[in-house]
Short mmCIF file of C-alpha atoms in Angstrom, two decimals:
data_model
loop_
_atom_site.label_atom_id
_atom_site.label_comp_id
_atom_site.label_asym_id
_atom_site.label_seq_id
_atom_site.Cartn_x
_atom_site.Cartn_y
_atom_site.Cartn_z
CA ASN A 82 16.05 12.05 4.13
CA LYS A 83 18.70 14.25 5.74
CA GLY A 84 19.03 12.07 8.80
CA LEU A 85 17.66 12.13 12.34
CA PRO A 86 17.94 15.04 14.64
CA GLU A 87 20.91 14.69 17.02
CA LYS A 88 18.66 14.89 20.16
CA ILE A 89 17.13 11.53 19.21
CA LYS A 90 19.66 9.18 20.83
CA SER A 91 17.87 5.87 21.00
CA ALA A 92 14.69 3.88 20.52
CA ASP A 93 13.22 0.55 21.26
CA LEU A 94 10.71 0.33 18.38
CA ILE A 95 10.59 2.07 14.96
CA PHE A 96 7.59 2.10 12.58
CA HIS A 97 8.58 3.33 9.18
CA LEU A 98 5.26 4.40 7.68
CA ALA A 99 6.40 7.39 5.56
CA ALA A 100 4.65 7.66 2.23
CA HIS A 101 2.72 10.33 0.24
CA GLU A 102 -0.93 9.43 0.43
CA THR A 103 -1.72 12.27 -1.90
CA TYR A 104 0.66 11.13 -4.68
CA LEU A 105 -2.27 10.53 -7.03
CA ASP A 106 -4.00 13.86 -6.85
CA THR A 107 -1.19 16.37 -6.46
CA PRO A 108 0.17 18.38 -9.48
CA ASP A 109 3.60 18.53 -7.81
CA GLU A 110 5.94 16.48 -10.01
CA LYS A 111 8.40 16.27 -7.07
CA VAL A 112 6.14 13.81 -5.27
CA ALA A 113 7.39 10.73 -7.23
CA LEU A 114 11.05 11.82 -6.58
CA ASP A 115 10.28 12.45 -2.90
CA GLY A 116 8.78 9.05 -2.56
CA LEU A 117 11.79 7.33 -4.07
CA LEU A 118 14.14 9.26 -1.85
CA THR A 119 12.03 8.74 1.29
CA ASN A 120 12.08 4.98 0.74
CA ALA A 121 15.77 4.84 -0.10
CA LEU A 122 17.66 7.53 1.92
CA ALA A 123 15.30 7.72 4.80
CA THR A 124 14.98 3.89 5.08
CA HIS A 125 18.81 3.68 5.13
CA HIS A 126 19.00 6.37 7.89
CA LEU A 127 16.39 4.58 10.02
CA LEU A 128 17.96 1.13 9.53
CA GLU A 129 21.35 2.54 10.59
CA PHE A 130 19.70 4.11 13.60
CA ALA A 131 17.98 0.85 14.42
CA LYS A 132 21.36 -1.03 14.09
CA ASP A 133 23.06 1.41 16.47
CA CYS A 134 20.48 1.19 19.22
CA GLN A 135 19.23 -2.35 18.46
CA ALA A 136 15.77 -1.21 17.92
CA ARG A 137 12.99 -3.41 16.52
CA PHE A 138 12.20 -2.15 12.93
CA ILE A 139 8.68 -2.45 11.27
CA PHE A 140 8.47 -1.35 7.66
CA ALA A 141 5.09 -0.62 6.04
CA SER A 142 5.16 -1.73 2.38
CA THR A 143 2.30 -2.47 -0.04
CA VAL A 144 0.70 -5.64 -1.54
CA ASP A 145 1.00 -3.89 -4.87
CA ILE A 146 4.64 -5.08 -5.16
CA TYR A 147 3.24 -8.57 -5.88
CA GLN A 148 2.27 -7.26 -9.32
CA GLY A 149 5.86 -7.27 -10.41
CA ILE A 150 5.70 -4.29 -12.79
CA VAL A 151 8.52 -4.46 -15.28
CA SER A 152 10.68 -1.37 -15.71
CA GLY A 153 10.04 0.65 -18.85
CA THR A 154 12.21 0.77 -21.99
CA ASP A 155 11.86 4.54 -22.42
CA LEU A 156 12.98 7.10 -19.83
CA LYS A 157 10.13 9.43 -20.89
CA HIS A 158 7.62 6.86 -19.54
CA TYR A 159 9.73 4.69 -17.24
CA PHE A 160 6.90 3.74 -14.88
CA GLY A 161 3.95 3.81 -17.31
CA PRO A 162 2.48 5.74 -20.19
CA THR A 163 0.44 8.23 -18.13
CA GLU A 164 1.21 10.72 -15.31
CA ASN A 165 -0.85 8.72 -12.85
CA ASP A 166 0.97 5.54 -13.74
CA GLU A 167 4.21 7.30 -13.19
CA LYS A 168 3.08 8.29 -9.67
CA ILE A 169 1.53 4.95 -8.79
CA PHE A 170 4.36 2.72 -9.92
CA SER A 171 7.20 4.87 -8.73
CA HIS A 172 5.63 4.52 -5.34
CA THR A 173 5.51 0.67 -5.80
CA GLU A 174 9.16 0.58 -6.98
CA ALA A 175 10.20 2.76 -3.95
CA LYS A 176 8.60 0.27 -1.65
CA ARG A 177 10.23 -2.66 -3.50
CA PHE A 178 13.69 -1.13 -3.04
CA ALA A 179 13.14 -0.28 0.60
CA GLU A 180 12.09 -3.89 1.23
CA SER A 181 15.41 -4.94 -0.31
CA LEU A 182 17.33 -2.58 2.11
CA VAL A 183 15.54 -4.09 5.01
CA TRP A 184 16.34 -7.56 3.86
CA GLU A 185 20.11 -6.71 3.53
CA TYR A 186 20.18 -5.35 7.09
CA PHE A 187 18.52 -8.49 8.37
CA LYS A 188 20.94 -10.73 6.46
CA LYS A 189 24.09 -8.79 7.17
CA TYR A 190 23.52 -7.53 10.78
CA ASN A 191 20.73 -9.90 12.01
CA LEU A 192 18.66 -6.79 12.78
CA ASP A 193 15.25 -7.39 14.17
CA VAL A 194 13.22 -6.33 11.13
CA ARG A 195 9.57 -7.09 10.08
CA LEU A 196 7.84 -6.23 6.82
CA VAL A 197 4.13 -5.47 6.65
CA ARG A 198 2.55 -5.35 3.18
CA LEU A 199 -0.68 -3.39 3.53
CA GLY A 200 -3.66 -3.41 1.26
CA ASN A 201 -5.29 -0.16 0.01
CA LEU A 202 -6.15 1.55 3.28
CA TYR A 203 -9.64 2.96 3.73
CA GLY A 204 -11.63 4.41 6.67
CA PRO A 205 -12.30 7.70 8.42
CA GLY A 206 -10.26 10.62 6.97
CA MET A 207 -9.16 8.63 3.88
CA ASN A 208 -8.21 10.51 0.80
CA LEU A 209 -10.89 9.90 -1.78
CA ASN A 210 -8.52 10.41 -4.72
CA THR A 211 -6.15 7.51 -4.11
CA SER A 212 -8.14 4.34 -4.97
CA ALA A 213 -10.98 3.04 -7.03
CA LEU A 214 -13.05 2.81 -3.85
CA GLY A 215 -12.37 6.52 -3.12
CA LYS A 216 -13.41 7.48 -6.64
CA PHE A 217 -16.81 5.71 -6.19
CA LEU A 218 -17.31 7.31 -2.80
CA SER A 219 -16.70 10.70 -4.36
CA GLU A 220 -19.17 9.98 -7.07
CA LEU A 221 -21.74 8.77 -4.48
CA LEU A 222 -21.38 11.97 -2.41
CA ALA A 223 -21.75 14.12 -5.43
CA GLY A 224 -25.00 12.20 -6.50
CA HIS A 225 -23.34 11.06 -9.79
CA ASN A 226 -23.46 7.75 -11.57
CA LEU A 227 -20.73 5.23 -10.73
CA PHE A 228 -18.25 5.09 -13.69
CA VAL A 229 -16.34 1.76 -14.31
CA GLU A 230 -13.45 1.86 -16.70
CA GLY A 231 -13.08 -1.10 -19.02
CA ASP A 232 -14.58 -4.40 -17.89
CA GLY A 233 -14.12 -3.58 -14.18
CA LEU A 234 -12.40 -6.88 -13.49
CA GLU A 235 -9.21 -5.45 -12.15
CA LYS A 236 -8.67 -6.75 -8.60
CA ASN A 237 -7.46 -4.83 -5.55
CA TYR A 238 -6.90 -5.70 -1.90
CA TYR A 239 -8.34 -3.42 0.78
CA CYS A 240 -7.68 -2.96 4.53
CA TYR A 241 -9.77 -1.06 7.00
CA LEU A 242 -7.76 1.47 9.01
CA ALA A 243 -8.42 -0.13 12.36
CA ASP A 244 -7.39 -3.53 11.00
CA ALA A 245 -4.15 -2.00 9.71
CA VAL A 246 -3.31 -0.52 13.08
CA SER A 247 -4.06 -3.82 14.89
CA GLY A 248 -2.05 -5.74 12.32
CA LEU A 249 0.96 -3.42 12.62
CA THR A 250 0.72 -3.69 16.44
CA ALA A 251 0.55 -7.52 16.20
CA VAL A 252 3.67 -7.73 14.04
CA ALA A 253 5.50 -5.24 16.19
CA PHE A 254 5.02 -6.99 19.52
CA ASN A 255 5.30 -10.62 18.47
CA ASP A 256 8.78 -11.94 19.50
CA LYS A 257 8.62 -14.63 16.69
CA ALA A 258 7.92 -12.14 13.88
CA LYS A 259 11.62 -11.27 13.29
CA GLY A 260 12.62 -11.56 9.65
CA ASN A 261 9.15 -12.18 8.37
CA ILE A 262 6.80 -10.63 5.83
CA TYR A 263 3.09 -10.29 6.77
CA PRO A 264 0.29 -9.37 4.36
CA VAL A 265 -1.88 -7.13 6.46
CA THR A 266 -5.05 -6.92 4.42
CA ASP A 267 -8.41 -8.54 3.75
CA PRO A 268 -7.31 -11.70 1.97
CA GLN A 269 -10.24 -11.58 -0.46
CA PRO A 270 -9.64 -9.12 -3.25
CA ALA A 271 -12.46 -7.10 -4.73
CA THR A 272 -12.94 -6.24 -8.45
CA VAL A 273 -13.65 -2.63 -9.46
CA LEU A 274 -17.09 -3.88 -10.51
CA GLU A 275 -17.83 -5.39 -7.18
CA LEU A 276 -16.87 -2.24 -5.51
CA ALA A 277 -19.27 -0.29 -7.70
CA TYR A 278 -22.21 -2.45 -6.74
CA ILE A 279 -21.21 -2.39 -3.08
CA ILE A 280 -21.37 1.45 -3.28
CA LYS A 281 -24.62 1.41 -5.39
CA LYS A 282 -26.57 -0.18 -2.49
CA TYR A 283 -26.18 3.11 -0.64
CA ALA A 284 -26.78 5.41 -3.56
CA ARG A 285 -30.04 7.04 -4.80
CA PRO A 286 -32.34 4.64 -6.71
CA VAL A 287 -31.60 6.50 -9.96
CA THR A 288 -27.81 5.96 -9.68
CA GLU A 289 -26.42 3.62 -12.36
CA VAL A 290 -23.25 1.71 -12.87
CA VAL A 291 -21.93 3.06 -16.10
CA PHE A 292 -19.16 1.51 -18.18
CA LYS A 293 -16.68 3.67 -20.07
CA PRO A 294 -13.54 2.86 -22.14
CA SER A 295 -10.42 2.35 -20.13
CA SER A 296 -7.85 5.08 -20.18
CA ARG A 297 -5.16 2.43 -19.51
CA LYS A 298 -3.54 1.15 -22.65
CA TYR A 299 -2.12 -2.05 -21.20
CA HIS A 300 -3.37 -4.87 -18.84
CA LEU A 301 -1.90 -5.08 -15.39
CA PRO A 302 -1.12 -8.54 -13.95
CA ASP A 303 -3.46 -9.39 -11.01
CA VAL A 304 -1.93 -9.23 -7.58
CA ARG A 305 -1.07 -12.85 -6.59
CA VAL A 306 -3.26 -14.67 -4.09
CA ILE A 307 -2.29 -13.35 -0.62
CA ASP A 308 -0.68 -16.01 1.55
CA THR A 309 -2.23 -15.65 5.06
CA GLN A 310 -0.42 -18.66 6.66
CA LYS A 311 2.09 -16.50 8.49
CA LEU A 312 -0.70 -14.40 9.95
CA LYS A 313 -1.65 -17.47 12.20
CA GLU A 314 1.65 -16.97 14.00
CA LEU A 315 0.68 -13.53 15.22
CA PRO A 316 -2.27 -14.26 15.50
CA TRP A 317 -4.11 -11.66 13.40
CA LEU A 318 -6.96 -11.48 10.86
CA PRO A 319 -8.94 -8.55 9.69
CA GLN A 320 -12.18 -7.88 11.55
CA THR A 321 -13.86 -5.68 9.00
CA ASP A 322 -15.40 -6.92 5.88
CA LEU A 323 -15.30 -4.46 2.95
CA LYS A 324 -19.08 -4.41 2.64
CA GLN A 325 -19.47 -3.13 6.22
CA GLY A 326 -16.21 -1.17 6.52
CA VAL A 327 -17.11 1.23 3.68
CA PHE A 328 -19.82 2.91 5.75
CA LEU A 329 -18.59 2.48 9.28
#
């Protein structure tokens, strides 16, 4: 956020992937602020740097921005009524603003920028506290039942780590990708309930899927259907299905 070290004079290719993966499970209240600043100030610094040395710029965003969360009417709960909502949706809003910055640099300076909207990443080394999938894996490893909040019909998009890497690479090195947005994710969303039963297959026979009241007091709009038409230009499609990727 303070700018780049002076010793970095030039670059050909910039991947801006900075984000707090641990924003859901950390007690540090500064994480939401850090995320907003990193996607505002740091993105601005990197875009200026890319402009100065005419570098190709790839920004990693999230498919969650398709949900279009409306800003709150109360500053005490601007991003949502709970602490976790505050962390989740401040992250989403940060990505939305950063995308706007990238767009302005493309429009004003004709900078070679590309946006990648990633699904929920999963794979080796993943943080088990940052998604519904991670929560179920934690319960599986602990030998507990699998707890589904509400009706379990909330949908999420997931992307296996290796697919994310290959997707980012495909976007970075395709000469026709300038100025485009690519959804790098499995195009088929999974409901929380579907996830629970995928995990249950690998659990002990006595493990049950248990419903409990939702802690969320409002209904989130579903993420819109992911448009994969542009992916044919790369070409790129995910190679790992969620059912197999979970236990690779």
